[in-house]
mmCIF file of C-alpha atoms in Angstrom:
data_model
loop_
_atom_site.group_PDB
_atom_site.id
_atom_site.type_symbol
_atom_site.label_atom_id
_atom_site.label_comp_id
_atom_site.label_asym_id
_atom_site.label_seq_id
_atom_site.Cartn_x
_atom_site.Cartn_y
_atom_site.Cartn_z
ATOM 1 C CA UNK A 1 200.388 101.040 132.189
ATOM 2 C CA UNK A 2 196.683 100.804 133.694
ATOM 3 C CA UNK A 3 195.696 97.902 135.002
ATOM 4 C CA UNK A 4 192.648 95.724 133.315
ATOM 5 C CA UNK A 5 191.805 93.904 135.841
ATOM 6 C CA UNK A 6 190.691 93.700 140.222
ATOM 7 C CA UNK A 7 192.278 90.824 142.142
ATOM 8 C CA UNK A 8 192.971 89.060 138.528
ATOM 9 C CA UNK A 9 188.728 89.470 137.985
ATOM 10 C CA UNK A 10 188.507 91.441 134.287
ATOM 11 C CA UNK A 11 186.952 94.079 134.854
ATOM 12 C CA UNK A 12 184.443 95.033 131.367
ATOM 13 C CA UNK A 13 181.543 96.773 133.048
ATOM 14 C CA UNK A 14 180.993 98.152 136.323
ATOM 15 C CA UNK A 15 177.581 99.119 138.665
ATOM 16 C CA UNK A 16 177.493 99.834 142.555
ATOM 17 C CA UNK A 17 173.588 99.877 143.311
ATOM 18 C CA UNK A 18 172.658 99.447 139.985
ATOM 19 C CA UNK A 19 173.956 102.379 138.529
ATOM 20 C CA UNK A 20 176.853 102.353 135.972
ATOM 21 C CA UNK A 21 180.249 103.049 136.841
ATOM 22 C CA UNK A 22 181.740 105.912 134.794
ATOM 23 C CA UNK A 23 185.531 104.977 136.413
ATOM 24 C CA UNK A 24 187.653 102.730 138.482
ATOM 25 C CA UNK A 25 191.128 103.722 139.344
ATOM 26 C CA UNK A 26 193.249 101.103 140.986
ATOM 27 C CA UNK A 27 196.386 102.645 143.632
ATOM 28 C CA UNK A 28 195.901 105.493 141.138
ATOM 29 C CA UNK A 29 195.585 104.169 137.614
ATOM 30 C CA UNK A 30 192.078 104.693 135.662
ATOM 31 C CA UNK A 31 191.508 100.793 134.961
ATOM 32 C CA UNK A 32 188.082 100.742 133.872
ATOM 33 C CA UNK A 33 186.177 103.816 132.199
ATOM 34 C CA UNK A 34 182.940 103.963 130.391
ATOM 35 C CA UNK A 35 182.205 103.621 127.100
ATOM 36 C CA UNK A 36 180.215 106.097 125.331
ATOM 37 C CA UNK A 37 176.008 106.856 126.612
ATOM 38 C CA UNK A 38 174.456 105.957 123.872
ATOM 39 C CA UNK A 39 171.874 108.862 121.970
ATOM 40 C CA UNK A 40 168.885 110.666 124.935
ATOM 41 C CA UNK A 41 165.853 108.917 121.740
ATOM 42 C CA UNK A 42 167.348 105.412 122.863
ATOM 43 C CA UNK A 43 164.443 104.489 124.442
ATOM 44 C CA UNK A 44 164.822 99.692 124.696
ATOM 45 C CA UNK A 45 168.480 98.881 125.428
ATOM 46 C CA UNK A 46 169.379 94.922 125.712
ATOM 47 C CA UNK A 47 172.864 94.584 126.857
ATOM 48 C CA UNK A 48 174.354 90.596 127.036
ATOM 49 C CA UNK A 49 177.278 92.198 129.152
ATOM 50 C CA UNK A 50 174.943 93.571 131.426
ATOM 51 C CA UNK A 51 173.382 89.727 132.699
ATOM 52 C CA UNK A 52 174.153 88.952 135.740
ATOM 53 C CA UNK A 53 174.480 85.477 134.435
ATOM 54 C CA UNK A 54 176.223 82.272 134.491
ATOM 55 C CA UNK A 55 176.985 80.348 131.654
ATOM 56 C CA UNK A 56 174.030 78.235 130.136
ATOM 57 C CA UNK A 57 171.617 79.747 131.861
ATOM 58 C CA UNK A 58 167.898 79.904 130.519
ATOM 59 C CA UNK A 59 167.738 83.655 130.082
ATOM 60 C CA UNK A 60 163.721 84.029 131.295
ATOM 61 C CA UNK A 61 164.322 88.378 131.679
ATOM 62 C CA UNK A 62 166.242 90.152 129.500
ATOM 63 C CA UNK A 63 166.444 93.750 131.476
ATOM 64 C CA UNK A 64 165.865 96.729 129.487
ATOM 65 C CA UNK A 65 167.990 99.073 130.938
ATOM 66 C CA UNK A 66 166.344 101.994 129.973
ATOM 67 C CA UNK A 67 163.319 101.769 131.806
ATOM 68 C CA UNK A 68 160.313 98.842 132.166
ATOM 69 C CA UNK A 69 160.033 96.911 128.946
ATOM 70 C CA UNK A 70 161.431 94.084 130.221
ATOM 71 C CA UNK A 71 162.164 91.242 127.069
ATOM 72 C CA UNK A 72 160.619 88.571 128.591
ATOM 73 C CA UNK A 73 161.075 84.090 127.403
ATOM 74 C CA UNK A 74 157.285 82.704 125.785
ATOM 75 C CA UNK A 75 158.439 80.864 124.105
ATOM 76 C CA UNK A 76 161.415 78.594 124.866
ATOM 77 C CA UNK A 77 164.363 78.823 127.002
ATOM 78 C CA UNK A 78 166.839 81.386 125.359
ATOM 79 C CA UNK A 79 170.724 80.571 126.838
ATOM 80 C CA UNK A 80 172.913 82.918 128.009
ATOM 81 C CA UNK A 81 176.128 81.937 126.969
ATOM 82 C CA UNK A 82 179.868 83.766 128.583
ATOM 83 C CA UNK A 83 181.595 83.409 125.072
ATOM 84 C CA UNK A 84 179.684 84.661 122.262
ATOM 85 C CA UNK A 85 179.932 87.202 119.967
ATOM 86 C CA UNK A 86 183.747 87.588 119.795
ATOM 87 C CA UNK A 87 183.999 85.987 122.639
ATOM 88 C CA UNK A 88 181.745 88.473 124.632
ATOM 89 C CA UNK A 89 178.555 87.685 126.991
ATOM 90 C CA UNK A 90 175.365 86.831 125.016
ATOM 91 C CA UNK A 91 171.973 85.359 124.558
ATOM 92 C CA UNK A 92 171.573 82.417 121.703
ATOM 93 C CA UNK A 93 168.130 81.799 120.210
ATOM 94 C CA UNK A 94 167.179 78.327 118.968
ATOM 95 C CA UNK A 95 163.604 78.244 118.268
ATOM 96 C CA UNK A 96 162.773 80.761 121.973
ATOM 97 C CA UNK A 97 161.874 83.843 121.665
ATOM 98 C CA UNK A 98 161.996 87.013 125.011
ATOM 99 C CA UNK A 99 159.216 89.590 123.557
ATOM 100 C CA UNK A 100 157.457 93.024 125.347
ATOM 101 C CA UNK A 101 153.862 93.796 125.198
ATOM 102 C CA UNK A 102 152.480 97.145 124.983
ATOM 103 C CA UNK A 103 155.581 99.016 123.509
ATOM 104 C CA UNK A 104 153.349 101.434 121.561
ATOM 105 C CA UNK A 105 155.976 102.352 119.571
ATOM 106 C CA UNK A 106 154.999 104.769 115.970
ATOM 107 C CA UNK A 107 157.477 105.183 112.853
ATOM 108 C CA UNK A 108 159.782 106.901 111.857
ATOM 109 C CA UNK A 109 161.828 105.724 114.815
ATOM 110 C CA UNK A 110 164.919 103.288 114.658
ATOM 111 C CA UNK A 111 166.632 99.682 115.448
ATOM 112 C CA UNK A 112 170.044 98.515 116.222
ATOM 113 C CA UNK A 113 171.135 94.791 116.430
ATOM 114 C CA UNK A 114 174.628 93.199 116.999
ATOM 115 C CA UNK A 115 174.054 89.758 116.393
ATOM 116 C CA UNK A 116 176.045 86.655 114.668
ATOM 117 C CA UNK A 117 173.668 84.067 112.796
ATOM 118 C CA UNK A 118 173.694 80.656 112.861
ATOM 119 C CA UNK A 119 172.659 77.562 110.225
ATOM 120 C CA UNK A 120 169.083 76.849 110.449
ATOM 121 C CA UNK A 121 167.572 80.330 110.182
ATOM 122 C CA UNK A 122 165.251 81.514 107.067
ATOM 123 C CA UNK A 123 163.049 83.831 107.266
ATOM 124 C CA UNK A 124 163.501 85.046 110.643
ATOM 125 C CA UNK A 125 162.533 86.758 112.250
ATOM 126 C CA UNK A 126 165.514 89.126 114.062
ATOM 127 C CA UNK A 127 163.271 91.438 115.796
ATOM 128 C CA UNK A 128 159.537 91.749 114.898
ATOM 129 C CA UNK A 129 156.223 93.062 116.404
ATOM 130 C CA UNK A 130 154.633 89.597 117.786
ATOM 131 C CA UNK A 131 151.065 91.618 118.106
ATOM 132 C CA UNK A 132 150.673 90.940 114.453
ATOM 133 C CA UNK A 133 154.006 89.994 112.617
ATOM 134 C CA UNK A 134 153.786 92.365 109.890
ATOM 135 C CA UNK A 135 156.908 95.164 110.871
ATOM 136 C CA UNK A 136 159.785 92.615 111.032
ATOM 137 C CA UNK A 137 163.361 92.313 110.015
ATOM 138 C CA UNK A 138 163.637 89.222 108.340
ATOM 139 C CA UNK A 139 166.763 87.306 107.944
ATOM 140 C CA UNK A 140 166.912 84.442 104.929
ATOM 141 C CA UNK A 141 170.088 81.920 105.104
ATOM 142 C CA UNK A 142 168.860 81.301 102.333
ATOM 143 C CA UNK A 143 169.767 83.417 99.790
ATOM 144 C CA UNK A 144 171.942 85.611 102.553
ATOM 145 C CA UNK A 145 169.727 88.147 102.560
ATOM 146 C CA UNK A 146 168.383 90.484 105.085
ATOM 147 C CA UNK A 147 164.772 92.039 104.672
ATOM 148 C CA UNK A 148 163.168 94.997 106.837
ATOM 149 C CA UNK A 149 159.634 94.797 106.003
ATOM 150 C CA UNK A 150 156.731 96.072 106.271
ATOM 151 C CA UNK A 151 153.062 94.765 105.684
ATOM 152 C CA UNK A 152 152.580 96.661 102.233
ATOM 153 C CA UNK A 153 156.035 96.999 101.011
ATOM 154 C CA UNK A 154 159.909 95.844 102.050
ATOM 155 C CA UNK A 155 164.136 97.283 101.117
ATOM 156 C CA UNK A 156 165.900 94.100 100.667
ATOM 157 C CA UNK A 157 169.409 93.718 102.688
ATOM 158 C CA UNK A 158 172.785 92.456 102.588
ATOM 159 C CA UNK A 159 174.820 89.439 101.911
ATOM 160 C CA UNK A 160 175.248 88.200 105.117
ATOM 161 C CA UNK A 161 177.076 85.409 106.485
ATOM 162 C CA UNK A 162 176.641 82.296 108.848
ATOM 163 C CA UNK A 163 178.672 83.036 112.584
ATOM 164 C CA UNK A 164 179.977 86.047 111.595
ATOM 165 C CA UNK A 165 179.641 88.942 113.610
ATOM 166 C CA UNK A 166 177.453 92.020 111.853
ATOM 167 C CA UNK A 167 175.240 95.130 113.445
ATOM 168 C CA UNK A 168 172.802 95.136 111.846
ATOM 169 C CA UNK A 169 170.879 98.820 111.843
ATOM 170 C CA UNK A 170 167.778 100.101 110.318
ATOM 171 C CA UNK A 171 165.458 103.453 110.201
ATOM 172 C CA UNK A 172 161.943 102.637 109.723
ATOM 173 C CA UNK A 173 160.473 105.879 108.374
ATOM 174 C CA UNK A 174 157.799 105.823 105.558
ATOM 175 C CA UNK A 175 160.101 106.224 101.958
ATOM 176 C CA UNK A 176 163.295 107.502 103.502
ATOM 177 C CA UNK A 177 163.637 104.198 104.761
ATOM 178 C CA UNK A 178 166.698 103.349 105.735
ATOM 179 C CA UNK A 179 169.431 99.769 106.013
ATOM 180 C CA UNK A 180 172.892 99.357 106.907
ATOM 181 C CA UNK A 181 174.796 96.467 107.560
ATOM 182 C CA UNK A 182 178.656 97.056 109.050
ATOM 183 C CA UNK A 183 178.996 100.799 108.951
ATOM 184 C CA UNK A 184 177.724 100.642 104.787
ATOM 185 C CA UNK A 185 174.718 102.300 103.438
ATOM 186 C CA UNK A 186 172.821 98.354 102.535
ATOM 187 C CA UNK A 187 169.320 100.019 100.638
ATOM 188 C CA UNK A 188 167.338 102.638 100.864
ATOM 189 C CA UNK A 189 163.142 102.831 99.710
ATOM 190 C CA UNK A 190 159.888 102.933 101.817
ATOM 191 C CA UNK A 191 158.919 100.324 103.750
ATOM 192 C CA UNK A 192 155.411 101.040 104.688
ATOM 193 C CA UNK A 193 151.630 99.146 105.549
ATOM 194 C CA UNK A 194 151.204 98.447 109.265
ATOM 195 C CA UNK A 195 154.941 99.933 110.901
ATOM 196 C CA UNK A 196 153.974 100.957 114.574
ATOM 197 C CA UNK A 197 155.353 98.438 117.176
ATOM 198 C CA UNK A 198 152.890 97.591 119.476
ATOM 199 C CA UNK A 199 154.643 95.026 120.773
ATOM 200 C CA UNK A 200 158.549 93.500 120.561
ATOM 201 C CA UNK A 201 160.184 90.789 120.241
ATOM 202 C CA UNK A 202 163.346 89.124 119.114
ATOM 203 C CA UNK A 203 164.679 85.079 117.714
ATOM 204 C CA UNK A 204 159.921 84.581 117.493
ATOM 205 C CA UNK A 205 160.312 80.823 118.650
ATOM 206 C CA UNK A 206 156.240 81.434 118.450
ATOM 207 C CA UNK A 207 156.288 81.059 115.164
ATOM 208 C CA UNK A 208 156.627 78.388 112.806
ATOM 209 C CA UNK A 209 160.091 76.930 112.184
ATOM 210 C CA UNK A 210 161.210 79.186 109.305
ATOM 211 C CA UNK A 211 160.178 81.549 110.784
ATOM 212 C CA UNK A 212 162.467 81.459 113.994
ATOM 213 C CA UNK A 213 165.486 83.220 114.268
ATOM 214 C CA UNK A 214 169.115 81.015 114.949
ATOM 215 C CA UNK A 215 171.861 83.096 116.417
ATOM 216 C CA UNK A 216 173.029 85.187 119.609
ATOM 217 C CA UNK A 217 171.800 88.016 120.346
ATOM 218 C CA UNK A 218 174.533 90.507 121.966
ATOM 219 C CA UNK A 219 172.588 93.970 121.790
ATOM 220 C CA UNK A 220 169.544 94.916 120.534
ATOM 221 C CA UNK A 221 168.383 98.102 120.912
ATOM 222 C CA UNK A 222 165.356 100.774 119.884
ATOM 223 C CA UNK A 223 165.153 104.721 119.919
ATOM 224 C CA UNK A 224 162.537 107.256 118.888
ATOM 225 C CA UNK A 225 163.136 108.532 115.971
ATOM 226 C CA UNK A 226 165.073 108.170 112.715
ATOM 227 C CA UNK A 227 168.853 109.196 113.862
ATOM 228 C CA UNK A 228 170.473 111.020 111.420
ATOM 229 C CA UNK A 229 173.958 109.839 110.217
ATOM 230 C CA UNK A 230 176.321 110.960 111.657
ATOM 231 C CA UNK A 231 174.057 110.019 115.185
ATOM 232 C CA UNK A 232 174.267 106.103 113.290
ATOM 233 C CA UNK A 233 177.785 106.728 112.537
ATOM 234 C CA UNK A 234 178.983 107.445 116.076
ATOM 235 C CA UNK A 235 176.270 104.383 117.355
ATOM 236 C CA UNK A 236 177.909 102.598 114.528
ATOM 237 C CA UNK A 237 181.437 102.655 116.218
ATOM 238 C CA UNK A 238 180.240 102.523 119.923
ATOM 239 C CA UNK A 239 178.770 99.231 118.816
ATOM 240 C CA UNK A 240 182.487 98.745 116.928
ATOM 241 C CA UNK A 241 184.658 99.251 119.339
ATOM 242 C CA UNK A 242 182.314 97.196 122.313
ATOM 243 C CA UNK A 243 181.836 94.735 120.338
ATOM 244 C CA UNK A 244 184.611 93.470 118.407
ATOM 245 C CA UNK A 245 183.503 94.181 114.285
ATOM 246 C CA UNK A 246 184.879 95.857 111.748
ATOM 247 C CA UNK A 247 182.548 99.251 110.744
#
């Protein structure tokens, strides 16, 4: 059986000089293999398992693995959890936010989020455009629903739960918009109005209390296209395997 640790330390990811290692071999046996690549259409990728922090540290910056769209804490103190979503590292928000300016994305685009909602979220922004708050992924604890909204039209999401690890996938593409949750189509229709992501943010800690998302984030990926159904399925399989979420 191949080892899964080096000197007693479990291998869950590896980088050398900032570059991800594809494979580690110990005594002739593969101890670690990097997971599948994300699509080339991904333009921003935030992964809590890649943060070099200790439990309960403040997450002042969540580094974009693909470029320079790092999320910065502009309100509150997002917290790093070493034992978050299904025992994996996560970023916890409770009246906090992380944002990046000059994001500059226009439809069509797609967004995937691995999250676990906590008590106290009603109309909270799982992700949104801080520039105007017109386009937003809205979470409501009162009726356990997530909704994807533009300034004119929205599509309803699905029956979510507090304290449950979930994969949310949204495609923003006008009348061909789609909302998926844990590998299942939950809603489709038209998202219209101000759909551009001039800026990008999560949690909305600077907004009114009812608009703040309280929960844990594991991974956030933004893609600059409307992903095909086959690519979405591949991404959901990658996230499912990585985060231990059944789809």
